[in-house]
Coordinates of C-alpha atoms in Angstrom, one line a residue:
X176 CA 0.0 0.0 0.0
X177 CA 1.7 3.1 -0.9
X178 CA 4.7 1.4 -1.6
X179 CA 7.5 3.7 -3.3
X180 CA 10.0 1.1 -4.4
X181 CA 8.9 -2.3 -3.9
X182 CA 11.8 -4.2 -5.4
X183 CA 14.1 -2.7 -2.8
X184 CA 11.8 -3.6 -0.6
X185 CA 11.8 -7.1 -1.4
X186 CA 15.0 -7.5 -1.5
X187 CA 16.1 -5.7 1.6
X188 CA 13.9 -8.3 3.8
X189 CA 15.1 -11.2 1.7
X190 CA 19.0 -10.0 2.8
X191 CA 18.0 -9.4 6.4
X192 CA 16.5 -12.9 6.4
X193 CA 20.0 -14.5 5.8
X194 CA 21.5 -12.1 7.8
X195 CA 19.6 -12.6 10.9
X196 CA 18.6 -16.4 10.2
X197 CA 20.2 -17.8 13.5
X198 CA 18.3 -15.0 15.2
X199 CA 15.1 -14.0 14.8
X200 CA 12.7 -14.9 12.5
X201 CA 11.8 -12.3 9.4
X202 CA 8.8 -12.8 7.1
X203 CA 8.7 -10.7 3.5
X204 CA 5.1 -9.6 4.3
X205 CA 3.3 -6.8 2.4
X206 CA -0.1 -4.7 3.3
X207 CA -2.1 -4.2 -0.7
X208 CA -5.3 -2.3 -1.1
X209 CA -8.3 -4.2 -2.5
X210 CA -8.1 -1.5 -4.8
X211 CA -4.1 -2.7 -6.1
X212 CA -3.7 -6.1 -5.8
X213 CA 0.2 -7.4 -6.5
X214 CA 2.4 -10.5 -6.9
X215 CA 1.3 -12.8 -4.4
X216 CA 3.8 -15.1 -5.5
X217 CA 6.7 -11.9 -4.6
X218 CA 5.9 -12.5 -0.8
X219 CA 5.5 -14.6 2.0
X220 CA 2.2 -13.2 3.7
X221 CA -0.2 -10.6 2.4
X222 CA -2.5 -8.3 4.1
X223 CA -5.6 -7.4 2.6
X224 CA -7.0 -3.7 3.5
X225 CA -9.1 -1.5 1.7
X226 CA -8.1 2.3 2.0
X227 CA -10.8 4.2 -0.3
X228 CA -13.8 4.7 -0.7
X229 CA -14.8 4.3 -4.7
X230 CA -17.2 6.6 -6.4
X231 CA -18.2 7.8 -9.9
X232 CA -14.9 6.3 -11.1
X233 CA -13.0 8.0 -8.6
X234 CA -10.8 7.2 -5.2
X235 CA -11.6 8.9 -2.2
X236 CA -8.6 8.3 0.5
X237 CA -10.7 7.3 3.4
X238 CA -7.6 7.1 6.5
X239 CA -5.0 9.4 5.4
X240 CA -6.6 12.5 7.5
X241 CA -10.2 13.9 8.5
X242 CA -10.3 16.4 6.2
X243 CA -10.6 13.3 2.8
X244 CA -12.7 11.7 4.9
X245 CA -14.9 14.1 4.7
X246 CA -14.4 14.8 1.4
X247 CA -15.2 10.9 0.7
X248 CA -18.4 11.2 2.6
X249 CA -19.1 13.9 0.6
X250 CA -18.8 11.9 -2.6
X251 CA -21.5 9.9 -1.4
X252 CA -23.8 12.9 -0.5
X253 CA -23.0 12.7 3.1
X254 CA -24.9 9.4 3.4
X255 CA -22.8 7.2 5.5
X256 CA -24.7 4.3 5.4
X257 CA -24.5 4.5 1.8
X258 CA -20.9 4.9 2.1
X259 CA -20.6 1.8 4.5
X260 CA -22.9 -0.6 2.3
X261 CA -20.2 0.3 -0.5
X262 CA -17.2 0.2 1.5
X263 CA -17.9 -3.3 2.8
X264 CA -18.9 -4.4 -0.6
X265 CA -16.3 -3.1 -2.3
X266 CA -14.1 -4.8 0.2
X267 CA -15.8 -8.4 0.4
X268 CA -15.4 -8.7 -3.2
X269 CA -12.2 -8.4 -2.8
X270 CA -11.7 -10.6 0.6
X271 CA -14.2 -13.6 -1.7
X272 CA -11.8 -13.3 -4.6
X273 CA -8.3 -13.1 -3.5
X274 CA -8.7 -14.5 0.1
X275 CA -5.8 -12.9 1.7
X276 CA -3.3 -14.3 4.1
X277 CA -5.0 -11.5 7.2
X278 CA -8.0 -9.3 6.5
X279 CA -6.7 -5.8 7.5
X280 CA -8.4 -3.1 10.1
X281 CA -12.2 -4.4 9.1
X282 CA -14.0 -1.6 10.1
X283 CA -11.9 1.3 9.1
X284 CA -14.4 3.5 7.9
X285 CA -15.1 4.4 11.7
X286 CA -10.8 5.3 12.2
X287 CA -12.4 9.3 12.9
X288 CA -15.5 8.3 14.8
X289 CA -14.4 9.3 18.0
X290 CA -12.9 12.4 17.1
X291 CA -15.2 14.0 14.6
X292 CA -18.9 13.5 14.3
X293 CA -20.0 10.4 15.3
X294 CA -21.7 8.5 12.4
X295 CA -21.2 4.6 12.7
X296 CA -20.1 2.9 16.1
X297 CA -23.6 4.6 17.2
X298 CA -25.8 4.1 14.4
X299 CA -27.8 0.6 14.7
X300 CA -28.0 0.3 10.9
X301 CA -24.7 0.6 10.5
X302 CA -24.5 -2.3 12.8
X303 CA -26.4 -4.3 11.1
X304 CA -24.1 -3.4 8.0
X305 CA -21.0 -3.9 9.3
X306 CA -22.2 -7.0 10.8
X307 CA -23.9 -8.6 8.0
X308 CA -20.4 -8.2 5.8
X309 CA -18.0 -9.4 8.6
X310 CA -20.2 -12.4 8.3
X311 CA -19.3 -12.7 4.3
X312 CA -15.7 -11.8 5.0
X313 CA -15.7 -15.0 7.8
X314 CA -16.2 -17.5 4.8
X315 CA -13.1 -16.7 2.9
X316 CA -11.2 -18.4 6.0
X317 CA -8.7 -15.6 5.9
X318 CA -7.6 -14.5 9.5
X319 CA -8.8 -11.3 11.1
X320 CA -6.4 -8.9 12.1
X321 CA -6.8 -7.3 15.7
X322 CA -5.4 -4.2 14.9
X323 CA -4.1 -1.4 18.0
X324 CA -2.9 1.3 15.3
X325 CA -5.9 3.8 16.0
X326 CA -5.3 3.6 19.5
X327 CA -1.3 4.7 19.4
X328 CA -2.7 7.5 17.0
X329 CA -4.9 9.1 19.5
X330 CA -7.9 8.4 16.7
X331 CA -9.5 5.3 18.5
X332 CA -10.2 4.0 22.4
X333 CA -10.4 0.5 21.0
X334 CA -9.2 -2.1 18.1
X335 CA -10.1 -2.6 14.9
X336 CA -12.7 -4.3 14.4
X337 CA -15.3 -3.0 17.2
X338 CA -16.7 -5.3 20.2
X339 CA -19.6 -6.1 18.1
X340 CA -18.2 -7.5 15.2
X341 CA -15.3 -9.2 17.3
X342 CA -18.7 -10.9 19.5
X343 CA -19.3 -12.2 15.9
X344 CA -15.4 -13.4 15.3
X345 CA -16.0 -15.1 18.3
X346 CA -18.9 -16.7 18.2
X347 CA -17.9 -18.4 14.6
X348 CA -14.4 -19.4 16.2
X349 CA -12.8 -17.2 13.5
X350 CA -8.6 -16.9 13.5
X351 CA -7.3 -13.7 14.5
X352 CA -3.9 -12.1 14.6
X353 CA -2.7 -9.3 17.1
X354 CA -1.2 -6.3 15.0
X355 CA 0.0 -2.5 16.3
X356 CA -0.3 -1.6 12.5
X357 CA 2.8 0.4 13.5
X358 CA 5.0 3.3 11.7
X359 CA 7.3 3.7 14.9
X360 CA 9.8 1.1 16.3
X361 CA 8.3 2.8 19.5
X362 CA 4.7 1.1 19.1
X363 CA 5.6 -2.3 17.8
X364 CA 3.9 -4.0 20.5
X365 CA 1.2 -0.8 21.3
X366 CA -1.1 -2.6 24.0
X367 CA -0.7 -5.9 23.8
X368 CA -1.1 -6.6 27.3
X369 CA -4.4 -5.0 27.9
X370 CA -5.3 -6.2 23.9
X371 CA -4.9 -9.5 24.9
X372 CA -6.8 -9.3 28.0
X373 CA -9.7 -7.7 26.5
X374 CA -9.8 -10.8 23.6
X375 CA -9.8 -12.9 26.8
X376 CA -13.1 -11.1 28.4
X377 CA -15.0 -11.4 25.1
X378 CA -13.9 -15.0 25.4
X379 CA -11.5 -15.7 22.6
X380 CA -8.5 -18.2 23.9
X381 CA -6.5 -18.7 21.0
X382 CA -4.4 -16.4 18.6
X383 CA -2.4 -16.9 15.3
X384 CA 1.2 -15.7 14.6
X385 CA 3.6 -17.0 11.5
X386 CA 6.2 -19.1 13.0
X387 CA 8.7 -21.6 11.3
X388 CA 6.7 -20.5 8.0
X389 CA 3.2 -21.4 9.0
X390 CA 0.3 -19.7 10.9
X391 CA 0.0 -21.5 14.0
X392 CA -2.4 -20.6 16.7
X393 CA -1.2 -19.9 20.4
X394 CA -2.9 -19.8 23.6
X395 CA -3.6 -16.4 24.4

């Protein structure tokens, strides 16, 4: 996503995997947009996110800042659940098509819905939205990511996705995989801890990581 020069990319991991072999284990891993999909067959893990919102042949930027998010919303004559029913379909297509390795920050369309006007996390129909397309996401078997990145931002109290749709993870025994989403060696590991602990209270007991080339679930 956003990726400048992808080749050095590539191969900078693939030297730091010899490098480091005898030490820790590094995984080439890469985060494409539903919108961009690349060279599966370049990496050893992708994550599949969707970014924009898509609308009369144009992309509308939906987490970069506020002010495109509005501007998105906008797009769609300031009807979010217009928005939503597009965003998530938009997104499922993609999730049903290319199953990804982990299904990026679900629910990102509510990243500024603590800090600007509230229009999803409160909105019943949106709910029943969100809810009805985690639900087609679950049958791609793709793992969920449990992602902390809003929260090191300042933009978000909780993970993504919300309680309600992690209730719904739950409840289907669905995989999931802790993430900080982070741009900072200083919030590699944002919340864990606590993360972890509030998986345990919605009663979740196992998590996935990639070790010795696999996704293996843990205890948590």
């Amino acid at each position: 996503y956003c990726m400048k020069d992808q080749l050095g990319y590539i191969n900078e991991i693939k030297t730091l995997k010899e490098k480091y072999k005898n030490q820790i284990q590094i995984y080439l891993g890469v985060e494409e947009d539903a919108f961009s999909p690349l060279n599966r067959n370049d990496f050893d893990y992708i994550i599949g996110s969707c970014h924009y919102g898509f609308r009369n042949n144009k992309y509308y930027p939906i987490d970069s800042n506020y002010d495109y998010f509005k501007k998105c919303l906008e797009a769609f004559g300031n009807n979010h659940l217009a928005f939503a029913e597009s965003y998530y379909s938009n997104f499922c297509q993609y999730i049903k098509t290319r199953k990804p390795d982990i299904i990026g920050h679900f629910d990102l369309i509510t990243k500024f819905d603590e800090i600007g006007e509230t229009l999803f996390l409160g909105d019943t129909d949106y709910i029943k939205i969100s809810e009805k397309y985690t639900k087609e996401a679950l049958k791609s078997g793709s793992i969920f990511e449990i992602n902390t990145g809003a929260i090191a931002r300042g933009l978000r109290t909780t993970v993504y996705p919300f309680e309600n749709l992690l209730h719904i993870l739950r409840k289907e025994n669905a995989p999931i995989i802790l993430s900080s989403d982070s741009h900072s060696i200083d919030t590699l590991d944002f919340r864990f801890d606590e993360t972890k602990k509030y998986l345990k209270d919605i009663g979740f007991y196992k998590i996935t990581a990639l070790v010795d080339n696999a996704f293996k679930e843990f205890n948590l």
